[in-house]
Short mmCIF file of C-alpha atoms in Angstrom, two decimals:
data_model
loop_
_atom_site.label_atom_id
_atom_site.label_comp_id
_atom_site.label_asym_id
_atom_site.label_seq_id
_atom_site.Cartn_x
_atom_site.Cartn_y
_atom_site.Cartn_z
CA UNK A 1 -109.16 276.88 216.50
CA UNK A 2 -106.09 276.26 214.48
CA UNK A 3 -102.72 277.27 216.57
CA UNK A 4 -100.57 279.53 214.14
CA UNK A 5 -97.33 278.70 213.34
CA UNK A 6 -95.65 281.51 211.61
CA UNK A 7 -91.91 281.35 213.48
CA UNK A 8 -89.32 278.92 214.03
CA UNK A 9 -90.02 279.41 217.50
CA UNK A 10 -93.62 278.07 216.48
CA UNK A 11 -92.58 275.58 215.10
CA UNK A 12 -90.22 274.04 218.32
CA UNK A 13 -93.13 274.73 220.81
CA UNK A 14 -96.40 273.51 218.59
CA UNK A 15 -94.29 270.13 218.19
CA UNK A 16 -93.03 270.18 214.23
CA UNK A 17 -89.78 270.30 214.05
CA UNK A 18 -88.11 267.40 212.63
CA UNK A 19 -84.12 268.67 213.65
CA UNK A 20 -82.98 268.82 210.42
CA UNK A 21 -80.87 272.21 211.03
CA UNK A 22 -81.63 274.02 208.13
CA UNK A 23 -83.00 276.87 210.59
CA UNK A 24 -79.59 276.83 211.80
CA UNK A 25 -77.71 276.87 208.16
CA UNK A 26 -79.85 279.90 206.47
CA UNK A 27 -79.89 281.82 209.76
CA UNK A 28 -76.54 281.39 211.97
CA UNK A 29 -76.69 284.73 213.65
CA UNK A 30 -80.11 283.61 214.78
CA UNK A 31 -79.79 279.80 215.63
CA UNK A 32 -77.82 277.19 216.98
CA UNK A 33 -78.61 273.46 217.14
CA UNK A 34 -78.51 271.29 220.43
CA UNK A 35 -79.82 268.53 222.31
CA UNK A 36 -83.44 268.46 223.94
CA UNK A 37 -83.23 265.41 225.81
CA UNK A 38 -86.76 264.83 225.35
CA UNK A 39 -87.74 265.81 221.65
CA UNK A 40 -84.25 265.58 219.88
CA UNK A 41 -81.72 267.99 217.95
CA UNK A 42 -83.54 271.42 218.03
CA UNK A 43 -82.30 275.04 217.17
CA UNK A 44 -81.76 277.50 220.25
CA UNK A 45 -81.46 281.09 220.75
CA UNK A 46 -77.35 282.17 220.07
CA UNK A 47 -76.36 284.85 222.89
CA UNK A 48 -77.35 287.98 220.56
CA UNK A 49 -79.80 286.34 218.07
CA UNK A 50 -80.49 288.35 214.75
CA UNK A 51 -84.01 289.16 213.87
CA UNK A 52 -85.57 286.21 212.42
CA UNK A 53 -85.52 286.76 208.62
CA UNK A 54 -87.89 284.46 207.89
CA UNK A 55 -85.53 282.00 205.58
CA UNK A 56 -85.21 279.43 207.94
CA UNK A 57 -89.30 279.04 207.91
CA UNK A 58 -89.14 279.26 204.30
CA UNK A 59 -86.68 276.02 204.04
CA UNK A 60 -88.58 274.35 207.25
CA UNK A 61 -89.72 271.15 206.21
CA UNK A 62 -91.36 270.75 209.51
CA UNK A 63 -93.60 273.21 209.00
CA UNK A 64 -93.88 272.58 205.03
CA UNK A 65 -93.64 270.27 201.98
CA UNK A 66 -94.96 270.51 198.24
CA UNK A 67 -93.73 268.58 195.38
CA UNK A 68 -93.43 270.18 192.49
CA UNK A 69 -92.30 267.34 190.23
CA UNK A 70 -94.17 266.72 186.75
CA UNK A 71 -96.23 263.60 187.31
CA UNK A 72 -96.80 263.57 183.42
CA UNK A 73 -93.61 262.68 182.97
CA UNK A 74 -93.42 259.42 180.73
CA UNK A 75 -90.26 258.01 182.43
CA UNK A 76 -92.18 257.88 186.02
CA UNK A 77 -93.40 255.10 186.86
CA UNK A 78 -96.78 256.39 186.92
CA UNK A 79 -98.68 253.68 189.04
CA UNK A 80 -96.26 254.23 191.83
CA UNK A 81 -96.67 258.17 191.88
CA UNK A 82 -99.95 258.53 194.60
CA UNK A 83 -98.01 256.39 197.33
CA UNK A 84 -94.20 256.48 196.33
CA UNK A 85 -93.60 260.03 195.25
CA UNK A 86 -91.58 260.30 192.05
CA UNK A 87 -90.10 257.08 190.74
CA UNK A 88 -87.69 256.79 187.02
CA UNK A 89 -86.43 253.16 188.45
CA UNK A 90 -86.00 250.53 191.25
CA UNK A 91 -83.10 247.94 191.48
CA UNK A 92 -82.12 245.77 194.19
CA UNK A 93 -78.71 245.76 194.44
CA UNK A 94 -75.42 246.26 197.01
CA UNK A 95 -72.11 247.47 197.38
CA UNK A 96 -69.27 245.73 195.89
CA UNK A 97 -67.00 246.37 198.01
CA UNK A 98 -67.49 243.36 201.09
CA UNK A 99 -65.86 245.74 203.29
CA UNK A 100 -68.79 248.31 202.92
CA UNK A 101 -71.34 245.96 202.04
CA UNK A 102 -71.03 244.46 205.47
CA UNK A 103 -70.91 247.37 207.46
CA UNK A 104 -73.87 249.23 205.63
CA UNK A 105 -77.12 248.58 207.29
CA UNK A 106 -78.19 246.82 204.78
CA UNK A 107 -76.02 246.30 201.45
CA UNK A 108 -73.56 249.54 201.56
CA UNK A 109 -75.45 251.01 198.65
CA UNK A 110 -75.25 254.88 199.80
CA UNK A 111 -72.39 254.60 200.84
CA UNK A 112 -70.81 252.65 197.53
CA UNK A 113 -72.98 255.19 195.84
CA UNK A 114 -70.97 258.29 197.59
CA UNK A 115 -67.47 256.77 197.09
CA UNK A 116 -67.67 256.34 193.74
CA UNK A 117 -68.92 259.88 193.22
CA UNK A 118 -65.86 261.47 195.35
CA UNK A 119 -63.76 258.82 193.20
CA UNK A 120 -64.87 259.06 189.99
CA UNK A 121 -67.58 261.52 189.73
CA UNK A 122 -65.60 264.54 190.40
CA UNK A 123 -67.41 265.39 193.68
CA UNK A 124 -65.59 266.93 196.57
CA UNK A 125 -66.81 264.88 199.77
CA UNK A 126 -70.01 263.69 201.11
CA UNK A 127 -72.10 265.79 204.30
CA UNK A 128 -73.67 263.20 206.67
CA UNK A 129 -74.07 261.62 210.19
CA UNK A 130 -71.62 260.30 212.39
CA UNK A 131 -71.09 259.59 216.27
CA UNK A 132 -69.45 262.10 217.88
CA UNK A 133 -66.04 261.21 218.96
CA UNK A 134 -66.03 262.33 222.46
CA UNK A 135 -69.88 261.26 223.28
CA UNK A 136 -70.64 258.19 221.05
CA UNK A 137 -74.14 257.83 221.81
CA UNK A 138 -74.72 261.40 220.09
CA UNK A 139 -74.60 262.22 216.13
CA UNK A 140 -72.62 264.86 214.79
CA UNK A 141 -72.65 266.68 211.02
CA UNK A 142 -69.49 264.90 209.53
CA UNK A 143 -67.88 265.48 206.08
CA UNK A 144 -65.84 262.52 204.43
CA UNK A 145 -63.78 263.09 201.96
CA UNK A 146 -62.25 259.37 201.34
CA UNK A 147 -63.24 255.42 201.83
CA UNK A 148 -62.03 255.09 205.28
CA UNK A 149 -64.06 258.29 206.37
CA UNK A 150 -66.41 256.93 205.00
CA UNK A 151 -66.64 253.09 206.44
CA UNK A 152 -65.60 254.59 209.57
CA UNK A 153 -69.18 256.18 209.55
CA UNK A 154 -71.15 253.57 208.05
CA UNK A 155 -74.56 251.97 209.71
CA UNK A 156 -77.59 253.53 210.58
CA UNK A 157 -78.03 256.28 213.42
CA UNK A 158 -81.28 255.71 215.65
CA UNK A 159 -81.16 259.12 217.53
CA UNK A 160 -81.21 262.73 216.74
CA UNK A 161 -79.26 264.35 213.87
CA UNK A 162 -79.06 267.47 212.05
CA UNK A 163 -76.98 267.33 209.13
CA UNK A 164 -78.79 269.98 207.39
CA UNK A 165 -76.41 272.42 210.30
CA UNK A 166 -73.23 271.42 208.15
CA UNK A 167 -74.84 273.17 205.01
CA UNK A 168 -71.38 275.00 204.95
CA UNK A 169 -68.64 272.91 204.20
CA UNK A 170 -70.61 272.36 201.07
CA UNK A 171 -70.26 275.68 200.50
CA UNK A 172 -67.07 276.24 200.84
CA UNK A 173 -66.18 272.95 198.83
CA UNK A 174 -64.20 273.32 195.91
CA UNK A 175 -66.38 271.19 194.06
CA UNK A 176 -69.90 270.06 194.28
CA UNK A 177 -70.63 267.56 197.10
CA UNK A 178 -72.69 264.83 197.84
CA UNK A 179 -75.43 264.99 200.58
CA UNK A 180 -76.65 262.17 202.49
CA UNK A 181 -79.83 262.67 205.25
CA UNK A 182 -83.25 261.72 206.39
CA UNK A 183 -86.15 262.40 203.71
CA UNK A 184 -87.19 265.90 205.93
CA UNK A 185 -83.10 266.76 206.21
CA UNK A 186 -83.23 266.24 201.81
CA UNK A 187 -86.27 268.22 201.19
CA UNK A 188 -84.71 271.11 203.30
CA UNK A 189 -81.51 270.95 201.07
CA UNK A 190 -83.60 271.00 198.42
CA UNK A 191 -85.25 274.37 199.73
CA UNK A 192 -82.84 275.83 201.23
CA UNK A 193 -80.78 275.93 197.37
CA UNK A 194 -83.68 278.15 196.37
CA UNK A 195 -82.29 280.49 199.22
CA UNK A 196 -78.41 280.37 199.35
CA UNK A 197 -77.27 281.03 196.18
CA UNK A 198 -73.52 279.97 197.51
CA UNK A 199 -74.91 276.20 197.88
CA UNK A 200 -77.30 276.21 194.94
CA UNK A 201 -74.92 274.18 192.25
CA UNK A 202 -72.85 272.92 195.32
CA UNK A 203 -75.35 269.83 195.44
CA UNK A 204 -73.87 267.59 193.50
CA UNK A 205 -76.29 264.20 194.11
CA UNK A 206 -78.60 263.70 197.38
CA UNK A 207 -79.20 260.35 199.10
CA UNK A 208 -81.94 259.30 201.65
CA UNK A 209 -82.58 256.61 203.73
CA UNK A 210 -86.08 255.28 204.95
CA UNK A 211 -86.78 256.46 207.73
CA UNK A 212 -89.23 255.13 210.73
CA UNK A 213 -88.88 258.46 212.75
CA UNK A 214 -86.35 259.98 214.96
CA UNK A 215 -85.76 258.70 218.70
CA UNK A 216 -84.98 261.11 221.32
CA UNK A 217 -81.66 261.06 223.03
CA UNK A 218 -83.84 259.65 226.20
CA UNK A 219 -84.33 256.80 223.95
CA UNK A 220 -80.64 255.51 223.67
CA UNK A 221 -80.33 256.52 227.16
CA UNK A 222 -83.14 254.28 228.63
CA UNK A 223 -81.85 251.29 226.29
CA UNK A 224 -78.73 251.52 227.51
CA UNK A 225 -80.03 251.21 230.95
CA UNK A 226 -81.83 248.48 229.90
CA UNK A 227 -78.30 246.49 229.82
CA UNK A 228 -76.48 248.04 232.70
CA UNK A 229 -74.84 251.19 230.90
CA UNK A 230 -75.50 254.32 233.59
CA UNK A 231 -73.22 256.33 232.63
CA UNK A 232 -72.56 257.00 228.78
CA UNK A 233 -69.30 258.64 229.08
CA UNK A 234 -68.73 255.37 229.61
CA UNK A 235 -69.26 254.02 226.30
CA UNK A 236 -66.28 253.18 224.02
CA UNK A 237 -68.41 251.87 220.70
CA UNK A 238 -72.49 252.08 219.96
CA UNK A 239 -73.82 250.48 216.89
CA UNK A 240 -77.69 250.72 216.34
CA UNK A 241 -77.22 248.68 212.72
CA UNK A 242 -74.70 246.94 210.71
CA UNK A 243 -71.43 244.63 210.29
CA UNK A 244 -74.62 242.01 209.00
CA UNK A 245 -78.08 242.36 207.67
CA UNK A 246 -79.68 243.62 209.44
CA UNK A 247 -77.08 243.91 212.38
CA UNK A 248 -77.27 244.21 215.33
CA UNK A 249 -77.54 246.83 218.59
CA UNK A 250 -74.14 246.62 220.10
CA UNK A 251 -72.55 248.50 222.60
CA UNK A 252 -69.49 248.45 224.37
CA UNK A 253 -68.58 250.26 227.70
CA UNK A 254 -65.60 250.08 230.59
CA UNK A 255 -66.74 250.24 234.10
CA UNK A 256 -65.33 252.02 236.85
CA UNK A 257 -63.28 248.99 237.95
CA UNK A 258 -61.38 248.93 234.21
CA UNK A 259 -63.39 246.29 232.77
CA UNK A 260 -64.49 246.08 229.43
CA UNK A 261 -67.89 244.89 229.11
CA UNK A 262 -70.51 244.56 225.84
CA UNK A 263 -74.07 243.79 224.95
CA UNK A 264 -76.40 243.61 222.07
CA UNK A 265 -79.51 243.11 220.61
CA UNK A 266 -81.58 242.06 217.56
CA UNK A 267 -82.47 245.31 214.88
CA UNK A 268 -86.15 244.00 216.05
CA UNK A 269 -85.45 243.99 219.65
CA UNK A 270 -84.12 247.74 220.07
CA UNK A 271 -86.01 249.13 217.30
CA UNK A 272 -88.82 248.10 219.13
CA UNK A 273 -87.96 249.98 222.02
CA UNK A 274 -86.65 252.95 220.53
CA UNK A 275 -89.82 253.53 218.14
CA UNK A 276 -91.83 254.49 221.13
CA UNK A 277 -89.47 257.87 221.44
CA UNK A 278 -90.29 258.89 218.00
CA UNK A 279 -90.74 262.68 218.21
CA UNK A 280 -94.36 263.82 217.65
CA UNK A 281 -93.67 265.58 214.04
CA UNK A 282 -92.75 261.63 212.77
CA UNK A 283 -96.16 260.79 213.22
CA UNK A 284 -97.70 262.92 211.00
CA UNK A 285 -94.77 262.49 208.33
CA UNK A 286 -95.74 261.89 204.42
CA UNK A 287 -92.52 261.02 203.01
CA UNK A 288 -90.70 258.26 204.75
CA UNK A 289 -88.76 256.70 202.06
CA UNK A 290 -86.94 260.30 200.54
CA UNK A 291 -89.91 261.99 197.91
CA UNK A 292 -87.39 264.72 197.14
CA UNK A 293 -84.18 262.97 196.94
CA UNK A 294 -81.96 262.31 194.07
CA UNK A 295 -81.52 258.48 195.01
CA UNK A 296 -83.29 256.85 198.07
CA UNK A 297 -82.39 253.74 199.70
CA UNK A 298 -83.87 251.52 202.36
CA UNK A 299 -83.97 247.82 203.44
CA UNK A 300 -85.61 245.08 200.47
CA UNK A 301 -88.37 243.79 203.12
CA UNK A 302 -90.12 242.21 200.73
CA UNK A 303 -89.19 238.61 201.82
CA UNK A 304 -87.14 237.25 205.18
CA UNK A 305 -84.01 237.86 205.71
CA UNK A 306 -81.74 234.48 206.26
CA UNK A 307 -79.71 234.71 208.92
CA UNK A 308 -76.04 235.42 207.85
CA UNK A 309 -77.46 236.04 204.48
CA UNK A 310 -75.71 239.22 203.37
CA UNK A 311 -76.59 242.61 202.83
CA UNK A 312 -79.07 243.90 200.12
CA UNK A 313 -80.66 247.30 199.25
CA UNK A 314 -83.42 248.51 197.78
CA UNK A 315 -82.36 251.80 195.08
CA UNK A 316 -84.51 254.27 194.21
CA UNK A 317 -83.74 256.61 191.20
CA UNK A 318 -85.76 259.24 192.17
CA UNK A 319 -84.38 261.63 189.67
CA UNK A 320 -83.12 261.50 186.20
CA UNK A 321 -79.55 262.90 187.87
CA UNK A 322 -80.21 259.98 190.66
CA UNK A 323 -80.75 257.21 188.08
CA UNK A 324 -77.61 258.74 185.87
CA UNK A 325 -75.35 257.96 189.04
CA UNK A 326 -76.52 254.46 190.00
CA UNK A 327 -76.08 253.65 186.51
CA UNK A 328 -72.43 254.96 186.52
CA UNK A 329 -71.67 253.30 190.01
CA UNK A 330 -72.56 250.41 188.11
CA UNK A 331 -70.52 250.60 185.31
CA UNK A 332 -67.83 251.40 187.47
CA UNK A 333 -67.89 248.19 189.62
CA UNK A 334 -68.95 250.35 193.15
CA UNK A 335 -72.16 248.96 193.09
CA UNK A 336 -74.24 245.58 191.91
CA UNK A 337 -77.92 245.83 190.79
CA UNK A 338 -79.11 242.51 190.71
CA UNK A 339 -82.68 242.98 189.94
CA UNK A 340 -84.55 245.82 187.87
CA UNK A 341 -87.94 245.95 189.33
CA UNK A 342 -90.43 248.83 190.33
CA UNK A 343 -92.50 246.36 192.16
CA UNK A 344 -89.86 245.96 194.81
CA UNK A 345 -90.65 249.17 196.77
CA UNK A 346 -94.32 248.76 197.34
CA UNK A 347 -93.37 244.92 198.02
CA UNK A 348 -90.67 245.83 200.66
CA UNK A 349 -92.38 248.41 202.66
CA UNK A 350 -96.46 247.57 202.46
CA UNK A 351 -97.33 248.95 205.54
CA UNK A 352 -96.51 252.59 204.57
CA UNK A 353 -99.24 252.98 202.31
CA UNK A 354 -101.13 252.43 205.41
CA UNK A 355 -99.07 254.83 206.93
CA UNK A 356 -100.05 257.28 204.28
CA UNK A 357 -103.87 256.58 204.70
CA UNK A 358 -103.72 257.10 208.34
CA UNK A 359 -101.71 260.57 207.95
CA UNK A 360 -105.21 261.64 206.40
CA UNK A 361 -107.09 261.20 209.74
CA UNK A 362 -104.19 262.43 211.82
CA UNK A 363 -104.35 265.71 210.24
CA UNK A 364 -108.14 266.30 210.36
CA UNK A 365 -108.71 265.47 214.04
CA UNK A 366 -105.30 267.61 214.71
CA UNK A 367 -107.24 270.48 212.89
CA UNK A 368 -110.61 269.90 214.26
CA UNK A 369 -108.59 269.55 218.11
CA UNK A 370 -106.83 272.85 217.47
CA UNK A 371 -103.03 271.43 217.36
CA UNK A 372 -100.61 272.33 215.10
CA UNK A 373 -100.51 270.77 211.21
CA UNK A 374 -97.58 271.02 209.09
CA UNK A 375 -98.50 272.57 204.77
CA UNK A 376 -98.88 269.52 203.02
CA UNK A 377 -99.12 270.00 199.66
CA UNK A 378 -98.79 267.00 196.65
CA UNK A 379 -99.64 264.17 199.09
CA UNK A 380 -102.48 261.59 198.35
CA UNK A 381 -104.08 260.11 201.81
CA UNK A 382 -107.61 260.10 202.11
CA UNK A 383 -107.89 257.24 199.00
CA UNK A 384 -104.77 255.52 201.38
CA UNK A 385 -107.42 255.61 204.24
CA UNK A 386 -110.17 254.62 202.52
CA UNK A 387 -108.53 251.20 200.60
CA UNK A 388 -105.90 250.54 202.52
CA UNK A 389 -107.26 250.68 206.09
CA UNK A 390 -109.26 247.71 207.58
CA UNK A 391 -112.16 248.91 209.73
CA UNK A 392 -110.53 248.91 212.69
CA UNK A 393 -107.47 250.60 211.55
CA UNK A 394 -109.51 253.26 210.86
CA UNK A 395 -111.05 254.01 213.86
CA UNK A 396 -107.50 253.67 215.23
CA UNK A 397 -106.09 256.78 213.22
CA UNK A 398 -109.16 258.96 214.98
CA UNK A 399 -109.05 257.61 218.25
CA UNK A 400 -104.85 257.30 218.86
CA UNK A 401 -104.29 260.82 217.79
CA UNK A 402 -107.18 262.07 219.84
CA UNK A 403 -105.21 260.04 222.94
CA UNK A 404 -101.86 261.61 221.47
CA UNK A 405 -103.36 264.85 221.05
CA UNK A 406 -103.81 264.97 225.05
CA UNK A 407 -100.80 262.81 226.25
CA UNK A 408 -98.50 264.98 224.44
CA UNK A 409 -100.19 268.39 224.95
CA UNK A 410 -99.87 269.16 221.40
CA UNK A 411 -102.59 272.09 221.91
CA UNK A 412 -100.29 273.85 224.31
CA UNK A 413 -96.74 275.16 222.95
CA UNK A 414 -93.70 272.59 224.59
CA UNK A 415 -90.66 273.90 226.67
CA UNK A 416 -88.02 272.93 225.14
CA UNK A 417 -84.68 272.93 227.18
CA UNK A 418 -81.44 272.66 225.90
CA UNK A 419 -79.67 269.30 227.54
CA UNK A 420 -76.87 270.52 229.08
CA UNK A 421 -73.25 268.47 229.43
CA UNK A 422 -73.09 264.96 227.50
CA UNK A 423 -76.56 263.97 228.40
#
């Protein structure tokens, strides 16, 4: 039997909420966002909650996704559509700016792509991710409204965020604004416009990133043991990516006797370790390379990366409004497209199809097991599983998510406690 989930509460306990803080946008008087040391940013109870309205469900892309794009459309590329989502165009390119270019994870291109439209493309200031001043090792909602905001925030953030909790200060922008998030964080702007009618028009562009999953906060925390850092009040600078392609882990801390000390690591080295705090809802994810976006970028794996070779990224106009504004960053000299090629995102990323295919055989032995599944609705996987799966792959998407099933108790609704302090 099938556990329901018809609340937001559901949705926390049964394991499918991806932290996005949309719950927290469409229903302040009901939710707040905080830490769960285990699972990531989730939303808690505020002292005298509101009666769930049901809005924050409705824009919950944990519990729900649907395209609703045309696939007729002529200007798709229409051989990418069953394992890519909506594609008008795919460029490798980077910023042109070297200052951004080298501090981007890869080659600066969302964040060229935001300057130029706060510069020249009328928009007020960009909602994303940054490290929280006082706690660096944590993300906080940030809005930039200039080039050093922006650089200042650059590189990628392995740990929990919820920039979809800022939803207001593009509300109250005096002009539209540009949005910049995981693919779940986009497709609950997207929904939650259909809900708000003070943010629908406020959107001026949005931007994702791939995205691997979401590590836990007990991720960064066990790395940083891993090279002496105990305590991360500690901590005076944490990179995860960046300042190279494709950068590396650095952190740097002062211990109790005044000294400064540092470390770091390759991208492969702590990726590696942080991928095994993935929360459980990452698993069973469709849309790892931003379906509903505007633009989408993402790392141009398609061939090795020389070392000090600098930074590239792959562009994905996943909109006619998305391809309009990598065009005019163009023209404008933010960003360089070197190559024009649709090939390049099935190229760079070819285990995700894969990734797609398995998905199918997640979901079924979830059902049949009686664990929560999110609405999927628009998603091709079983002819994933069935070409793009070896043998024993496939026996591998039955049998790990039966182990998962059990090891994470995902037939039995989580406690989820609210970290206290700095973590």
């Amino acid at each position: 039997m099938q556990l329901p989930v018809t609340t937001i509460e559901e949705v926390c306990a049964r394991q499918l909420c991806t932290g996005c803080g949309v719950c927290a946008s469409v229903e302040p008087k009901r939710f707040r966002m905080a830490d769960a040391l285990e699972y990531g940013r989730r939303p808690f109870l505020v002292e005298q909650p509101a009666k769930e309205s049901g809005l924050g469900l409705q824009c919950c892309p944990g519990a729900s996704l649907e395209h609703t794009f045309d696939p007729s459309d002529p200007e798709l590329e229409q051989e990418l559509i069953a394992g890519w989502g909506p594609v008008y165009d795919v460029w490798e390119g980077f910023a042109t700016d070297d200052a951004i270019r080298l501090a981007g994870s890869s080659g600066g291109a969302a964040t060229a792509l935001a300057l130029y439209c706060i510069e020249q493309g009328g928009m007020s200031g960009v909602l994303h991710t940054g490290a929280r001043q006082d706690a660096v090792h944590l993300n906080e909602s940030v809005y930039s409204t200039s080039r050093e905001e922006l650089l200042d925030r650059t590189g990628s953030r392995y740990a929990p965020a919820s920039p979809c909790d800022g939803l207001h200060f593009i509300e109250q922008a005096a002009g539209p604004s540009v949005f910049i998030g995981k693919p779940c964080d986009v497709a609950a702007v997207k929904r939650a416009q259909e809900v708000r009618p003070e943010l629908s028009g406020k959107v001026g562009v949005t931007l994702a990133f791939f995205c691997a999953g979401t590590p836990s906060t007990q991720g960064t925390l066990e790395l940083l043991k891993q090279v002496g850092v105990e305590d991360p009040q500690s901590i005076e600078g944490l990179r995860y990516r960046g300042n190279g392609w494709p950068g590396k882990w650095t952190v740097r801390w002062r211990e109790p006797s005044g000294e400064l000390r540092s470390s770091e690591m390759t991208y492969a080295e702590s990726w590696g370790f942080l991928q095994k705090y993935r929360q459980w809802r990452c698993y069973i994810c469709p849309d790892h390379t931003g379906e509903f976006a505007d633009i989408a970028v993402g790392d141009p794996w398609y061939r090795e990366v020389q070392p000090g070779e600098p930074g590239k990224s792959l562009i994905i106009a996943r909109t006619p409004r998305g391809r309009e504004i990598i065009q005019a960053a163009q023209r404008s000299g933010y960003l360089t497209l070197e190559t024009r090629d649709a090939t390049l995102l099935p190229r760079s990323q070819p285990n995700l199809l894969g990734t797609r295919g398995g998905l199918w055989a997640r979901l079924k032995v979830l059902h049949v097991l009686g664990a929560a599944v999110p609405n999927l609705k628009g998603f091709e996987t079983f002819p994933f599983w069935l070409r793009a799966l070896g043998t024993s792959q496939k026996v591998q998407s039955f049998t790990g998510t039966i182990k998962r099933v059990f090891t994470k108790q995902l037939r039995r609704k989580a406690s989820i406690i609210e970290t206290k302090g700095e973590a």
